[in-house]
Coordinates of C-alpha atoms and ligand atoms in Angstrom, one line a residue:
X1 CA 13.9 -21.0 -8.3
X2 CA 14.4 -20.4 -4.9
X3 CA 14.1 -16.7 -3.3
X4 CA 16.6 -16.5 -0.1
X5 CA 17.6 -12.7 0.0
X6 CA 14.9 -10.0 -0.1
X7 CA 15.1 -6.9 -1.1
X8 CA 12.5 -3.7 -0.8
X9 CA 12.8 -0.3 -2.3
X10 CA 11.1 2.4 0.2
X11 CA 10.3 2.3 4.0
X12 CA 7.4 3.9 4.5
X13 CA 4.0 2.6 5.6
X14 CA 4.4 -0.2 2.7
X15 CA 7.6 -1.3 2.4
X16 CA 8.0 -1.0 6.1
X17 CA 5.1 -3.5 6.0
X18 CA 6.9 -5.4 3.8
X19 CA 9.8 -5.1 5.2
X20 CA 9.2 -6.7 8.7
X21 CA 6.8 -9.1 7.5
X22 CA 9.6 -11.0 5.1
X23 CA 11.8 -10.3 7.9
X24 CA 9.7 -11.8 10.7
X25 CA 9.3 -15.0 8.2
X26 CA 13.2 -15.6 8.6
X27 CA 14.5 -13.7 5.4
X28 CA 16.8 -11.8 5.2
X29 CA 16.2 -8.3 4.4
X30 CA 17.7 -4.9 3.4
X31 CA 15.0 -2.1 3.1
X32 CA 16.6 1.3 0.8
X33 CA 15.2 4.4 1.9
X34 CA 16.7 7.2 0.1
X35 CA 18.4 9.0 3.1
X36 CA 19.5 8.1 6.8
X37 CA 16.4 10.4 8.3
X38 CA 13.9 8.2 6.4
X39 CA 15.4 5.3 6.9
X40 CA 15.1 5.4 10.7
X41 CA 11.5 7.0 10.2
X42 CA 10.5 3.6 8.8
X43 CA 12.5 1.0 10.4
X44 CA 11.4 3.2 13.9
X45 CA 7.8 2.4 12.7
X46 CA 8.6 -1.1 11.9
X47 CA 9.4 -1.6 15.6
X48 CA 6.9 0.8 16.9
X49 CA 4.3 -1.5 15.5
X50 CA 5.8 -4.6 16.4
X51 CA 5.7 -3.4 20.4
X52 CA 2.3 -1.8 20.6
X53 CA 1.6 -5.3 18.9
X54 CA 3.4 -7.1 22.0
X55 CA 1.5 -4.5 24.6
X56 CA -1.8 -5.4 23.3
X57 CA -1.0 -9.4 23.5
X58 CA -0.8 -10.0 19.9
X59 CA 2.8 -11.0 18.7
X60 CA 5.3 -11.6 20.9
X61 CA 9.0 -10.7 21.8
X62 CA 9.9 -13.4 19.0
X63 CA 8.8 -11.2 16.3
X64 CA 10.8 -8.7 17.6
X65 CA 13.6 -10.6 17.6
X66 CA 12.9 -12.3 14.3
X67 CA 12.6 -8.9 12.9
X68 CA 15.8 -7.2 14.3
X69 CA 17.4 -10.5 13.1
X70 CA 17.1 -10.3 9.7
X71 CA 16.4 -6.9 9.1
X72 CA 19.1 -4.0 7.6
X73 CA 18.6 -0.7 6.3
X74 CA 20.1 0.4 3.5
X75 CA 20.8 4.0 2.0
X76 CA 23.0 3.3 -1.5
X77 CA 21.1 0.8 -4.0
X78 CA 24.3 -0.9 -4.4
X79 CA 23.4 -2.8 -1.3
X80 CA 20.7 -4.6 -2.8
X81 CA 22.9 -6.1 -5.8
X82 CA 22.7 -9.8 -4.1
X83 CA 19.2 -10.1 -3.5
X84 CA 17.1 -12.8 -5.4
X85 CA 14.1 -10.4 -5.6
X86 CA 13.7 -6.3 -4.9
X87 CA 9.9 -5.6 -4.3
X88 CA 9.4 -1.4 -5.1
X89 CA 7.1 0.4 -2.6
X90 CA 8.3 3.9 -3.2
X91 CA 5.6 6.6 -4.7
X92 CA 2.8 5.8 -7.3
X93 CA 4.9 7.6 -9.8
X94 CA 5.5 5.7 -13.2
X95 CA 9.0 7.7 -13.7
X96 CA 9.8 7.8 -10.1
X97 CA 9.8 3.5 -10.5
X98 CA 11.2 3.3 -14.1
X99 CA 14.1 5.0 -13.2
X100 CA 14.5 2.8 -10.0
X101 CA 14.7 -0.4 -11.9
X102 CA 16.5 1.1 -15.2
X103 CA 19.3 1.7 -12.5
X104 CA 18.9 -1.6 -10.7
X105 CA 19.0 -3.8 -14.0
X106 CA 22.4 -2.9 -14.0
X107 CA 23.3 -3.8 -10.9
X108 CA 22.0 -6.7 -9.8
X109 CA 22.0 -10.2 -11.1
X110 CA 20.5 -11.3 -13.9
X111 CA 18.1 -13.9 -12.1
X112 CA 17.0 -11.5 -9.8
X113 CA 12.7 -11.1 -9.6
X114 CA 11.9 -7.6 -10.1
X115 CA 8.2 -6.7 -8.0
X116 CA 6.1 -3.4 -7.8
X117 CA 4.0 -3.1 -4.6
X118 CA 2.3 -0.4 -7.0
X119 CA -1.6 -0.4 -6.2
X120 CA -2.9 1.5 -9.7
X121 CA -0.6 1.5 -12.7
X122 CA -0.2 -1.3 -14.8
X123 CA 2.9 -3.5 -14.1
X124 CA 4.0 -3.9 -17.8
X125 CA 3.8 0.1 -18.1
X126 CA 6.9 -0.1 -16.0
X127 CA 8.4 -3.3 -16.8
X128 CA 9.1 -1.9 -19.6
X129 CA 12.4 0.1 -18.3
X130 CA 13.7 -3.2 -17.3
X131 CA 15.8 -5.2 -19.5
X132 CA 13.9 -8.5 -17.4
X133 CA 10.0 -8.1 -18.5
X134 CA 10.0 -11.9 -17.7
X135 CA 11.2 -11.4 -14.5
X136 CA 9.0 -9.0 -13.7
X137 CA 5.9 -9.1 -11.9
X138 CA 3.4 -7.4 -9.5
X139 CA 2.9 -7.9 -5.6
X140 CA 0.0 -6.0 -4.2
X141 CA 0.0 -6.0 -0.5
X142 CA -2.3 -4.5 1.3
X143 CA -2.6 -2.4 4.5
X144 CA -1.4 -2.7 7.6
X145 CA 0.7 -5.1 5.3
X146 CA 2.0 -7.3 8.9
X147 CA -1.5 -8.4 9.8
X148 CA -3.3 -8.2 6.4
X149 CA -2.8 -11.5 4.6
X150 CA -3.5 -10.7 1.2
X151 CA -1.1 -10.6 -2.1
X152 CA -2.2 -9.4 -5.6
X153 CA 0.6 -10.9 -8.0
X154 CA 0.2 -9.7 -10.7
X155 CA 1.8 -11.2 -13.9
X156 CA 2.5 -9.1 -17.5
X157 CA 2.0 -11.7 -20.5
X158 CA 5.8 -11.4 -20.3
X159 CA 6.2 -13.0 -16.4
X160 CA 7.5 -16.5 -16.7
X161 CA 6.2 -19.3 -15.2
X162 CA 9.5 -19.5 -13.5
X163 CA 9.3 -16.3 -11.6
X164 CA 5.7 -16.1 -11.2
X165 CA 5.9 -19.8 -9.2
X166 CA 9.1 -18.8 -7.1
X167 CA 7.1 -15.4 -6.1
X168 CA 3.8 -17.5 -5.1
X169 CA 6.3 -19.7 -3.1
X170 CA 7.8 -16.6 -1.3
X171 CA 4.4 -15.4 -0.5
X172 CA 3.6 -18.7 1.1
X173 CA 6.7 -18.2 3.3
X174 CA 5.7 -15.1 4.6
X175 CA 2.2 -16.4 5.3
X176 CA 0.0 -14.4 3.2
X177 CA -2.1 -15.4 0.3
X178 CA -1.8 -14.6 -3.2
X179 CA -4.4 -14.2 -5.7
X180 CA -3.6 -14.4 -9.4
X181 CA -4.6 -11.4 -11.6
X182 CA -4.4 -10.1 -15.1
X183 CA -2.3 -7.0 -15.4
X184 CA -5.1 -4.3 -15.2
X185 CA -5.6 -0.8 -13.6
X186 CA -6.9 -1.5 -9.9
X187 CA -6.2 -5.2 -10.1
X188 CA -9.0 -7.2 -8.4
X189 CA -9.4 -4.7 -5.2
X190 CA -9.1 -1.2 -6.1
X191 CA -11.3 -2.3 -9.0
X192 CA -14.1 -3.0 -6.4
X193 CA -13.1 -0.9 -3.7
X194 CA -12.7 2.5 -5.3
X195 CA -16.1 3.0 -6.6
X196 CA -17.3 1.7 -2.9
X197 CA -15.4 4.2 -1.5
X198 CA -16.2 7.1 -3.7
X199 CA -20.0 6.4 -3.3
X200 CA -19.8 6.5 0.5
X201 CA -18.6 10.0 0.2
X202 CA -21.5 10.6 -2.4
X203 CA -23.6 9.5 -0.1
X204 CA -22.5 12.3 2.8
X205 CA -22.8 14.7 0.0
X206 CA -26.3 13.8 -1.0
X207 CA -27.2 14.0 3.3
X208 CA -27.9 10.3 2.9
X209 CA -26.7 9.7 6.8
X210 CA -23.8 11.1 9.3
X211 CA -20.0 10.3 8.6
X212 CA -20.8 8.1 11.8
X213 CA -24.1 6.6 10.7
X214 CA -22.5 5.8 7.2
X215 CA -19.5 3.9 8.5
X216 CA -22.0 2.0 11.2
X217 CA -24.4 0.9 8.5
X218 CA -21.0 -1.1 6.9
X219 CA -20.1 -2.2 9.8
X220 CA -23.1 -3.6 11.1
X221 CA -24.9 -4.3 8.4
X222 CA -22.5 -5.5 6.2
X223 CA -19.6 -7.1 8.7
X224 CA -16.6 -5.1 7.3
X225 CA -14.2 -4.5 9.5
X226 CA -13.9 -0.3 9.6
X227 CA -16.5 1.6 7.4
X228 CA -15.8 3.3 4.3
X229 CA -15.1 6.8 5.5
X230 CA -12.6 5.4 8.6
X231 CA -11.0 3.4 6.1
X232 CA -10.5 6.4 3.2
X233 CA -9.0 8.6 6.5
X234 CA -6.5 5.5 7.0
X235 CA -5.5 4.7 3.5
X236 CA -5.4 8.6 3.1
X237 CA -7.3 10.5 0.8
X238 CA -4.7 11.9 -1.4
X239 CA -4.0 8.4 -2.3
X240 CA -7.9 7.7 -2.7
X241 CA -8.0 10.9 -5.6
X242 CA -4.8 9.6 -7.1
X243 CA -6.4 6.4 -7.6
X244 CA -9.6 7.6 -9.0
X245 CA -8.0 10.0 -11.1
X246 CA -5.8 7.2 -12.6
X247 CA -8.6 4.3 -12.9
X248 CA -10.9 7.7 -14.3
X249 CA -8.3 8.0 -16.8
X250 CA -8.0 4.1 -17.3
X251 CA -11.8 3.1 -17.9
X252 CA -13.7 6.5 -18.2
X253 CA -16.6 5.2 -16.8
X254 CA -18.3 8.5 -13.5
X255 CA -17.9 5.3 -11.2
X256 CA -14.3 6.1 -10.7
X257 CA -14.9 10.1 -10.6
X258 CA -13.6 12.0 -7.3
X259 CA -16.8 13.2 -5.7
X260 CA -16.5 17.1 -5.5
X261 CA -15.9 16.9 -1.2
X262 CA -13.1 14.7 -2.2
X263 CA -11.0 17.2 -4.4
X264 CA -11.8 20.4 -1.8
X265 CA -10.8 18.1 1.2
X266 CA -7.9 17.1 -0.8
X267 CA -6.8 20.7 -1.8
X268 CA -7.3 22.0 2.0
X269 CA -4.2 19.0 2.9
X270 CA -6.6 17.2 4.2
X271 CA -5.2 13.8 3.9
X272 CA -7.1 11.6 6.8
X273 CA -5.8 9.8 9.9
X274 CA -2.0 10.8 8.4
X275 CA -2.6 14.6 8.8
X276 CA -4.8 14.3 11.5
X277 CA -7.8 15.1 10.0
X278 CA -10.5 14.2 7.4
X279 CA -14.0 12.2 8.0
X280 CA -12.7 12.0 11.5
X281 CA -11.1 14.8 13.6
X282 CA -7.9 12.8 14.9
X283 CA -6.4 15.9 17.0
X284 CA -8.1 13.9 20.3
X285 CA -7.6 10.2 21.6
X286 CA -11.1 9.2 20.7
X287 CA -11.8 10.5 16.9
X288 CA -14.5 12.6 16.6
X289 CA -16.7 12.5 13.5
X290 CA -16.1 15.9 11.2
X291 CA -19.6 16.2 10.0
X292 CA -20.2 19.8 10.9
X293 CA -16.6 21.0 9.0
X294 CA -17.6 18.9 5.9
X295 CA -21.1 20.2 5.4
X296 CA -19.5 23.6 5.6
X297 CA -17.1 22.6 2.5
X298 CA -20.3 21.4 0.9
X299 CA -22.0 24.6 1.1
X300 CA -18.7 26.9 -0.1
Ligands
CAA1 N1 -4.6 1.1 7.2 C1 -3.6 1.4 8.1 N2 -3.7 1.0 9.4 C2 -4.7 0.2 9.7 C3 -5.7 -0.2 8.8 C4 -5.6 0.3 7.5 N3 -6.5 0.0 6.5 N4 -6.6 -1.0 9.5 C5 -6.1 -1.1 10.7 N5 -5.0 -0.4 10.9 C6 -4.2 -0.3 12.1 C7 -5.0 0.2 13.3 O1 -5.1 1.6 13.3 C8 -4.2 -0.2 14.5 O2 -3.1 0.7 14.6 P1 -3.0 1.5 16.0 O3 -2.7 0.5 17.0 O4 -1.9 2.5 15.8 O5 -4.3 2.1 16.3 C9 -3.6 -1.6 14.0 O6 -3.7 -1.5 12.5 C10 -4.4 -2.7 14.5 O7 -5.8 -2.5 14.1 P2 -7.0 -3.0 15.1 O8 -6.8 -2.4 16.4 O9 -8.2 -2.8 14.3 O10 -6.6 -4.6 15.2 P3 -7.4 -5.8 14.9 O11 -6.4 -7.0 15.1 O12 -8.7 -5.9 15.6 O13 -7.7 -5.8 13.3 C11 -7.2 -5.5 11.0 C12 -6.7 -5.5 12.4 C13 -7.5 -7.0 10.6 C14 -6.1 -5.0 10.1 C15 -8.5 -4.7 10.9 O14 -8.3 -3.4 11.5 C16 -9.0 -4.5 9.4 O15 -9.4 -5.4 8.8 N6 -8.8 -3.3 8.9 C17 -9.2 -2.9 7.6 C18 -8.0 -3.1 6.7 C19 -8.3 -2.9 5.3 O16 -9.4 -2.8 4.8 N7 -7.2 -2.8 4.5 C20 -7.3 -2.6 3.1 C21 -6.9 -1.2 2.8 S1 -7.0 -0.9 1.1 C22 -5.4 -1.1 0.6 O17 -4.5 -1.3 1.3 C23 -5.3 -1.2 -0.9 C24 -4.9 0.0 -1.6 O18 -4.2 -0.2 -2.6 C25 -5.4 1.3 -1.3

Protein backbone atom coordinates (compact mmCIF):
# COMPACT_ATOMS: atom_id res chain seq x y z
CA UNK A 1 0.00 0.00 0.00
CA UNK A 2 1.13 3.15 -1.13
CA UNK A 3 0.18 6.55 0.97
CA UNK A 4 -0.07 9.56 -1.73
CA UNK A 5 -2.67 12.00 -0.07
CA UNK A 6 -2.30 13.04 3.48
CA UNK A 7 -4.60 14.08 5.69
CA UNK A 8 -4.34 15.80 9.43
CA UNK A 9 -6.98 16.62 11.87
CA UNK A 10 -5.98 19.90 13.97
CA UNK A 11 -3.50 22.78 13.24
CA UNK A 12 -2.06 23.66 16.12
CA UNK A 13 1.53 23.33 17.28
CA UNK A 14 1.31 19.45 16.19
CA UNK A 15 -0.51 19.02 13.39
CA UNK A 16 0.93 22.20 12.06
CA UNK A 17 4.19 20.31 12.56
CA UNK A 18 2.75 17.69 10.81
CA UNK A 19 1.35 19.41 8.45
CA UNK A 20 4.33 21.19 6.83
CA UNK A 21 6.66 18.52 7.42
CA UNK A 22 4.52 15.89 4.97
CA UNK A 23 4.04 18.85 2.93
CA UNK A 24 7.65 19.94 2.59
CA UNK A 25 8.36 16.02 1.64
CA UNK A 26 6.18 16.60 -1.60
CA UNK A 27 2.67 15.26 -0.32
CA UNK A 28 -0.04 16.62 -0.65
CA UNK A 29 -1.82 17.91 2.24
CA UNK A 30 -5.19 19.23 3.65
CA UNK A 31 -4.85 20.21 7.39
CA UNK A 32 -8.94 20.53 9.14
CA UNK A 33 -9.02 23.01 11.68
CA UNK A 34 -12.39 23.38 12.98
CA UNK A 35 -13.04 27.18 11.94
CA UNK A 36 -11.42 29.74 9.42
CA UNK A 37 -9.72 31.78 12.60
CA UNK A 38 -7.81 28.67 13.59
CA UNK A 39 -7.07 27.57 10.55
CA UNK A 40 -5.08 30.69 9.55
CA UNK A 41 -3.67 30.66 13.34
CA UNK A 42 -1.91 27.40 12.29
CA UNK A 43 -1.10 27.50 8.77
CA UNK A 44 0.25 31.36 9.79
CA UNK A 45 2.59 29.48 12.22
CA UNK A 46 3.41 26.92 9.72
CA UNK A 47 4.98 29.77 7.66
CA UNK A 48 6.08 31.74 10.46
CA UNK A 49 8.43 28.98 11.39
CA UNK A 50 9.44 28.10 8.10
CA UNK A 51 10.85 32.00 7.54
CA UNK A 52 12.45 32.59 10.90
CA UNK A 53 13.96 29.12 9.80
CA UNK A 54 15.23 30.85 6.39
CA UNK A 55 16.51 34.13 8.48
CA UNK A 56 18.60 32.02 10.70
CA UNK A 57 20.26 30.06 7.54
CA UNK A 58 18.51 26.82 8.20
CA UNK A 59 15.98 25.85 5.41
CA UNK A 60 15.66 27.63 2.58
CA UNK A 61 13.05 29.38 0.20
CA UNK A 62 12.49 25.75 -1.26
CA UNK A 63 10.76 24.66 1.76
CA UNK A 64 8.71 27.44 1.58
CA UNK A 65 7.74 26.77 -1.65
CA UNK A 66 7.47 22.99 -1.10
CA UNK A 67 5.19 23.78 1.66
CA UNK A 68 2.89 26.40 0.02
CA UNK A 69 2.84 23.78 -2.80
CA UNK A 70 1.24 21.09 -1.40
CA UNK A 71 -0.32 22.42 1.47
CA UNK A 72 -4.49 23.28 1.81
CA UNK A 73 -6.45 24.12 4.67
CA UNK A 74 -9.54 22.77 5.20
CA UNK A 75 -12.67 23.68 7.50
CA UNK A 76 -15.51 20.77 6.65
CA UNK A 77 -14.15 17.08 7.20
CA UNK A 78 -15.72 16.31 3.97
CA UNK A 79 -12.51 17.50 2.42
CA UNK A 80 -10.46 14.90 3.72
CA UNK A 81 -12.70 11.88 2.14
CA UNK A 82 -9.79 11.09 -0.62
CA UNK A 83 -6.94 10.89 1.54
CA UNK A 84 -4.93 7.52 1.91
CA UNK A 85 -4.29 8.27 5.65
CA UNK A 86 -5.80 11.15 8.27
CA UNK A 87 -3.23 11.53 11.17
CA UNK A 88 -5.47 13.19 14.45
CA UNK A 89 -3.57 15.88 16.36
CA UNK A 90 -6.53 17.61 17.96
CA UNK A 91 -6.84 17.62 22.06
CA UNK A 92 -5.82 14.64 24.35
CA UNK A 93 -9.37 13.98 24.79
CA UNK A 94 -10.51 10.18 24.28
CA UNK A 95 -14.24 11.46 23.27
CA UNK A 96 -13.09 14.58 21.56
CA UNK A 97 -11.00 11.79 18.97
CA UNK A 98 -13.71 8.94 18.99
CA UNK A 99 -16.12 11.05 17.80
CA UNK A 100 -13.62 12.47 15.10
CA UNK A 101 -13.13 9.09 13.53
CA UNK A 102 -16.73 7.60 14.28
CA UNK A 103 -17.62 10.50 11.72
CA UNK A 104 -14.74 9.99 9.45
CA UNK A 105 -15.30 6.06 9.06
CA UNK A 106 -18.14 7.06 7.21
CA UNK A 107 -16.75 9.21 4.95
CA UNK A 108 -13.80 8.25 3.70
CA UNK A 109 -12.63 5.18 1.96
CA UNK A 110 -12.40 2.04 3.19
CA UNK A 111 -8.45 1.65 2.67
CA UNK A 112 -7.81 4.68 4.23
CA UNK A 113 -5.01 4.47 7.47
CA UNK A 114 -6.44 5.98 10.41
CA UNK A 115 -3.33 7.61 12.86
CA UNK A 116 -3.46 9.41 16.36
CA UNK A 117 -0.59 11.86 17.07
CA UNK A 118 -2.03 11.21 20.76
CA UNK A 119 1.06 11.31 23.21
CA UNK A 120 -0.79 9.42 26.42
CA UNK A 121 -3.87 7.36 25.78
CA UNK A 122 -3.71 4.06 24.39
CA UNK A 123 -4.38 3.78 20.64
CA UNK A 124 -6.81 0.82 20.79
CA UNK A 125 -8.89 2.79 23.60
CA UNK A 126 -9.88 4.90 20.54
CA UNK A 127 -9.67 2.54 17.70
CA UNK A 128 -12.22 1.18 19.03
CA UNK A 129 -14.91 3.89 17.48
CA UNK A 130 -13.65 3.02 14.22
CA UNK A 131 -15.14 0.43 12.19
CA UNK A 132 -11.07 -0.11 10.75
CA UNK A 133 -9.10 -1.32 14.14
CA UNK A 134 -6.75 -2.89 11.46
CA UNK A 135 -6.21 0.12 9.96
CA UNK A 136 -5.53 1.88 12.66
CA UNK A 137 -2.47 2.83 14.29
CA UNK A 138 -0.37 5.35 16.32
CA UNK A 139 2.15 8.09 15.15
CA UNK A 140 3.84 9.94 17.93
CA UNK A 141 5.68 12.87 16.72
CA UNK A 142 7.41 14.83 18.75
CA UNK A 143 8.17 18.59 19.22
CA UNK A 144 9.00 21.05 17.21
CA UNK A 145 7.71 18.17 14.91
CA UNK A 146 9.65 19.97 11.46
CA UNK A 147 13.14 19.54 12.93
CA UNK A 148 12.63 16.71 15.45
CA UNK A 149 13.15 13.39 13.58
CA UNK A 150 11.42 11.04 15.65
CA UNK A 151 8.06 8.76 15.07
CA UNK A 152 6.47 6.48 17.77
CA UNK A 153 4.15 4.11 15.61
CA UNK A 154 2.40 2.58 17.55
CA UNK A 155 0.50 -0.57 16.53
CA UNK A 156 -2.91 -2.23 18.49
CA UNK A 157 -2.64 -6.20 18.17
CA UNK A 158 -5.40 -5.29 15.61
CA UNK A 159 -2.89 -3.05 13.07
CA UNK A 160 -2.12 -5.06 10.01
CA UNK A 161 1.02 -5.66 8.71
CA UNK A 162 -0.29 -3.95 5.74
CA UNK A 163 -0.93 -0.59 7.25
CA UNK A 164 1.75 -0.72 9.79
CA UNK A 165 4.51 -1.23 6.69
CA UNK A 166 2.75 1.53 4.38
CA UNK A 167 2.96 3.99 7.61
CA UNK A 168 6.78 3.05 8.29
CA UNK A 169 7.22 3.83 4.49
CA UNK A 170 5.48 7.29 4.82
CA UNK A 171 7.58 8.06 7.69
CA UNK A 172 10.68 7.38 5.62
CA UNK A 173 9.40 9.87 3.10
CA UNK A 174 9.07 12.62 5.32
CA UNK A 175 12.56 11.84 6.78
CA UNK A 176 11.94 10.97 10.19
CA UNK A 177 12.51 7.80 12.03
CA UNK A 178 10.09 5.50 13.43
CA UNK A 179 10.47 3.29 16.36
CA UNK A 180 8.16 0.39 16.90
CA UNK A 181 6.16 0.13 20.19
CA UNK A 182 3.64 -1.83 21.96
CA UNK A 183 0.37 -0.03 22.48
CA UNK A 184 1.02 1.31 26.11
CA UNK A 185 0.33 4.53 28.11
CA UNK A 186 3.50 6.86 27.47
CA UNK A 187 4.80 4.73 24.65
CA UNK A 188 8.61 4.50 24.94
CA UNK A 189 9.20 8.44 25.70
CA UNK A 190 6.69 9.83 28.03
CA UNK A 191 7.33 6.52 29.81
CA UNK A 192 10.99 7.77 30.47
CA UNK A 193 10.49 11.31 30.26
CA UNK A 194 7.68 12.04 32.57
CA UNK A 195 9.12 10.81 35.74
CA UNK A 196 12.46 12.86 34.59
CA UNK A 197 10.56 15.67 34.31
CA UNK A 198 8.52 15.47 37.44
CA UNK A 199 11.69 14.81 39.61
CA UNK A 200 13.41 18.03 38.23
CA UNK A 201 10.59 19.96 39.71
CA UNK A 202 10.94 17.79 43.00
CA UNK A 203 14.15 18.67 43.02
CA UNK A 204 13.44 22.82 43.06
CA UNK A 205 10.96 21.86 45.67
CA UNK A 206 13.32 20.02 47.97
CA UNK A 207 15.99 23.55 47.32
CA UNK A 208 18.22 20.93 45.54
CA UNK A 209 19.60 23.90 43.13
CA UNK A 210 18.15 27.13 41.10
CA UNK A 211 15.63 26.71 38.19
CA UNK A 212 18.94 27.86 36.29
CA UNK A 213 21.47 25.61 38.05
CA UNK A 214 18.98 22.57 37.54
CA UNK A 215 18.52 22.97 33.80
CA UNK A 216 22.61 23.65 33.49
CA UNK A 217 23.48 20.52 35.39
CA UNK A 218 21.40 18.55 32.32
CA UNK A 219 22.83 20.39 30.02
CA UNK A 220 26.23 20.17 30.82
CA UNK A 221 26.47 17.34 32.51
CA UNK A 222 24.41 15.22 30.78
CA UNK A 223 24.45 16.72 26.97
CA UNK A 224 20.65 17.21 26.55
CA UNK A 225 19.74 19.67 24.44
CA UNK A 226 17.44 22.20 26.90
CA UNK A 227 17.07 21.18 30.62
CA UNK A 228 14.15 19.78 32.18
CA UNK A 229 12.50 22.84 33.57
CA UNK A 230 13.01 24.90 29.90
CA UNK A 231 11.74 22.03 28.23
CA UNK A 232 8.43 21.44 30.75
CA UNK A 233 7.86 25.61 29.97
CA UNK A 234 7.98 24.61 26.07
CA UNK A 235 5.95 21.46 26.07
CA UNK A 236 3.65 23.37 28.55
CA UNK A 237 2.77 22.36 31.83
CA UNK A 238 -0.77 21.78 31.57
CA UNK A 239 0.10 19.10 29.20
CA UNK A 240 2.98 17.84 31.65
CA UNK A 241 -0.16 17.39 34.66
CA UNK A 242 -2.44 15.89 32.05
CA UNK A 243 0.10 13.41 31.36
CA UNK A 244 1.01 12.53 34.75
CA UNK A 245 -2.41 12.42 35.89
CA UNK A 246 -3.18 9.95 33.05
CA UNK A 247 0.11 7.61 33.28
CA UNK A 248 -0.73 8.12 37.48
CA UNK A 249 -4.02 6.66 36.70
CA UNK A 250 -2.41 4.03 34.21
CA UNK A 251 0.44 2.46 36.45
CA UNK A 252 -0.19 3.88 39.93
CA UNK A 253 3.23 3.84 40.76
CA UNK A 254 4.26 8.16 42.97
CA UNK A 255 6.83 8.18 39.94
CA UNK A 256 4.20 9.58 37.75
CA UNK A 257 2.56 11.86 40.63
CA UNK A 258 2.37 15.80 39.82
CA UNK A 259 4.79 17.33 42.35
CA UNK A 260 2.53 19.77 44.53
CA UNK A 261 4.39 23.24 42.57
CA UNK A 262 3.15 21.58 39.52
CA UNK A 263 -0.73 21.54 40.37
CA UNK A 264 -0.49 25.33 42.08
CA UNK A 265 1.52 26.56 38.98
CA UNK A 266 -1.03 24.85 36.91
CA UNK A 267 -4.13 26.27 38.76
CA UNK A 268 -2.61 30.04 38.66
CA UNK A 269 -2.69 29.45 34.30
CA UNK A 270 0.55 29.09 34.40
CA UNK A 271 1.23 27.03 31.42
CA UNK A 272 5.09 27.86 30.49
CA UNK A 273 6.72 29.46 27.43
CA UNK A 274 2.80 29.47 25.82
CA UNK A 275 1.42 31.84 28.49
CA UNK A 276 4.45 33.57 28.97
CA UNK A 277 5.39 32.29 32.12
CA UNK A 278 6.42 29.36 34.27
CA UNK A 279 10.20 28.11 35.35
CA UNK A 280 11.15 31.02 33.16
CA UNK A 281 9.60 34.60 33.08
CA UNK A 282 9.09 34.96 29.14
CA UNK A 283 7.53 38.61 29.39
CA UNK A 284 11.34 39.90 28.24
CA UNK A 285 13.57 38.88 25.15
CA UNK A 286 16.03 37.08 27.27
CA UNK A 287 14.00 34.63 29.79
CA UNK A 288 14.63 35.24 33.14
CA UNK A 289 14.62 32.34 35.68
CA UNK A 290 11.31 32.56 38.10
CA UNK A 291 13.00 31.26 41.18
CA UNK A 292 11.95 33.99 43.61
CA UNK A 293 7.93 33.68 42.39
CA UNK A 294 8.12 29.77 42.75
CA UNK A 295 9.61 29.63 46.22
CA UNK A 296 6.82 31.96 47.12
CA UNK A 297 4.12 29.30 45.78
CA UNK A 298 6.19 26.84 47.81
CA UNK A 299 5.75 28.57 51.02
CA UNK A 300 1.70 29.43 50.45
N1 LIG B 1 9.02 22.49 21.93
C1 LIG B 1 8.65 23.55 21.18
N2 LIG B 1 9.55 24.32 20.51
C2 LIG B 1 10.85 23.98 20.61
C3 LIG B 1 11.29 22.88 21.40
C4 LIG B 1 10.29 22.11 22.07
N3 LIG B 1 10.60 21.06 22.81
N4 LIG B 1 12.65 22.81 21.30
C5 LIG B 1 13.03 23.83 20.50
N5 LIG B 1 11.96 24.53 20.09
C6 LIG B 1 11.93 25.71 19.21
C7 LIG B 1 12.84 26.82 19.75
O1 LIG B 1 12.18 27.60 20.72
C8 LIG B 1 13.12 27.61 18.49
O2 LIG B 1 11.99 28.43 18.24
P1 LIG B 1 12.15 30.06 18.24
O3 LIG B 1 12.94 30.31 17.03
O4 LIG B 1 10.75 30.55 18.12
O5 LIG B 1 12.88 30.41 19.48
C9 LIG B 1 13.15 26.52 17.40
O6 LIG B 1 12.47 25.38 17.94
C10 LIG B 1 14.56 26.14 17.05
O7 LIG B 1 15.22 25.79 18.25
P2 LIG B 1 16.78 26.07 18.50
O8 LIG B 1 17.05 27.53 18.34
O9 LIG B 1 17.16 25.37 19.76
O10 LIG B 1 17.40 25.38 17.20
P3 LIG B 1 18.44 24.23 17.08
O11 LIG B 1 18.48 23.91 15.63
O12 LIG B 1 19.71 24.59 17.78
O13 LIG B 1 17.82 22.98 17.85
C11 LIG B 1 16.23 21.31 18.41
C12 LIG B 1 16.53 22.56 17.59
C13 LIG B 1 16.98 20.12 17.82
C14 LIG B 1 14.73 21.07 18.29
C15 LIG B 1 16.66 21.52 19.90
O14 LIG B 1 16.15 22.76 20.36
C16 LIG B 1 16.13 20.41 20.78
O15 LIG B 1 16.58 19.28 20.72
N6 LIG B 1 15.13 20.73 21.64
C17 LIG B 1 14.54 19.78 22.56
C18 LIG B 1 13.39 19.15 21.88
C19 LIG B 1 12.74 18.09 22.71
O16 LIG B 1 13.21 17.63 23.72
N7 LIG B 1 11.56 17.67 22.21
C20 LIG B 1 10.77 16.67 22.85
C21 LIG B 1 9.64 17.33 23.54
S1 LIG B 1 8.67 16.12 24.34
C22 LIG B 1 7.46 15.75 23.25
O17 LIG B 1 7.29 16.35 22.24
C23 LIG B 1 6.66 14.55 23.60
C24 LIG B 1 5.41 14.70 24.29
O18 LIG B 1 4.53 13.93 24.04
C25 LIG B 1 5.20 15.68 25.38
Amino acid sequence: MHLEKIGVLGCGLMGAGIAQTAARAGFPTIVREIDRELLDKGIDRIFAFIDKGIARGKTTVIERRKVSNHLAGAIEMEDLTDCDIIIEAIPENLELKREMFRALDNMVGVDTIFASNTSSLKIADIACASKRKDKFIGTHFFNPVPLMKLVEVVRTEDTSDETFDAVMDFILAIDKVGVACVDTTGFVVNRLLTPYLLDAIRAFEAGIASVEDIDNAVTLGLGYPMGPLTLIDFIGLDTVHHIAGIMTGEFRLSQYESPRLLRLMVEKGWYGKKSKIGFYDYSTEQPTPNDSELKKIIQE
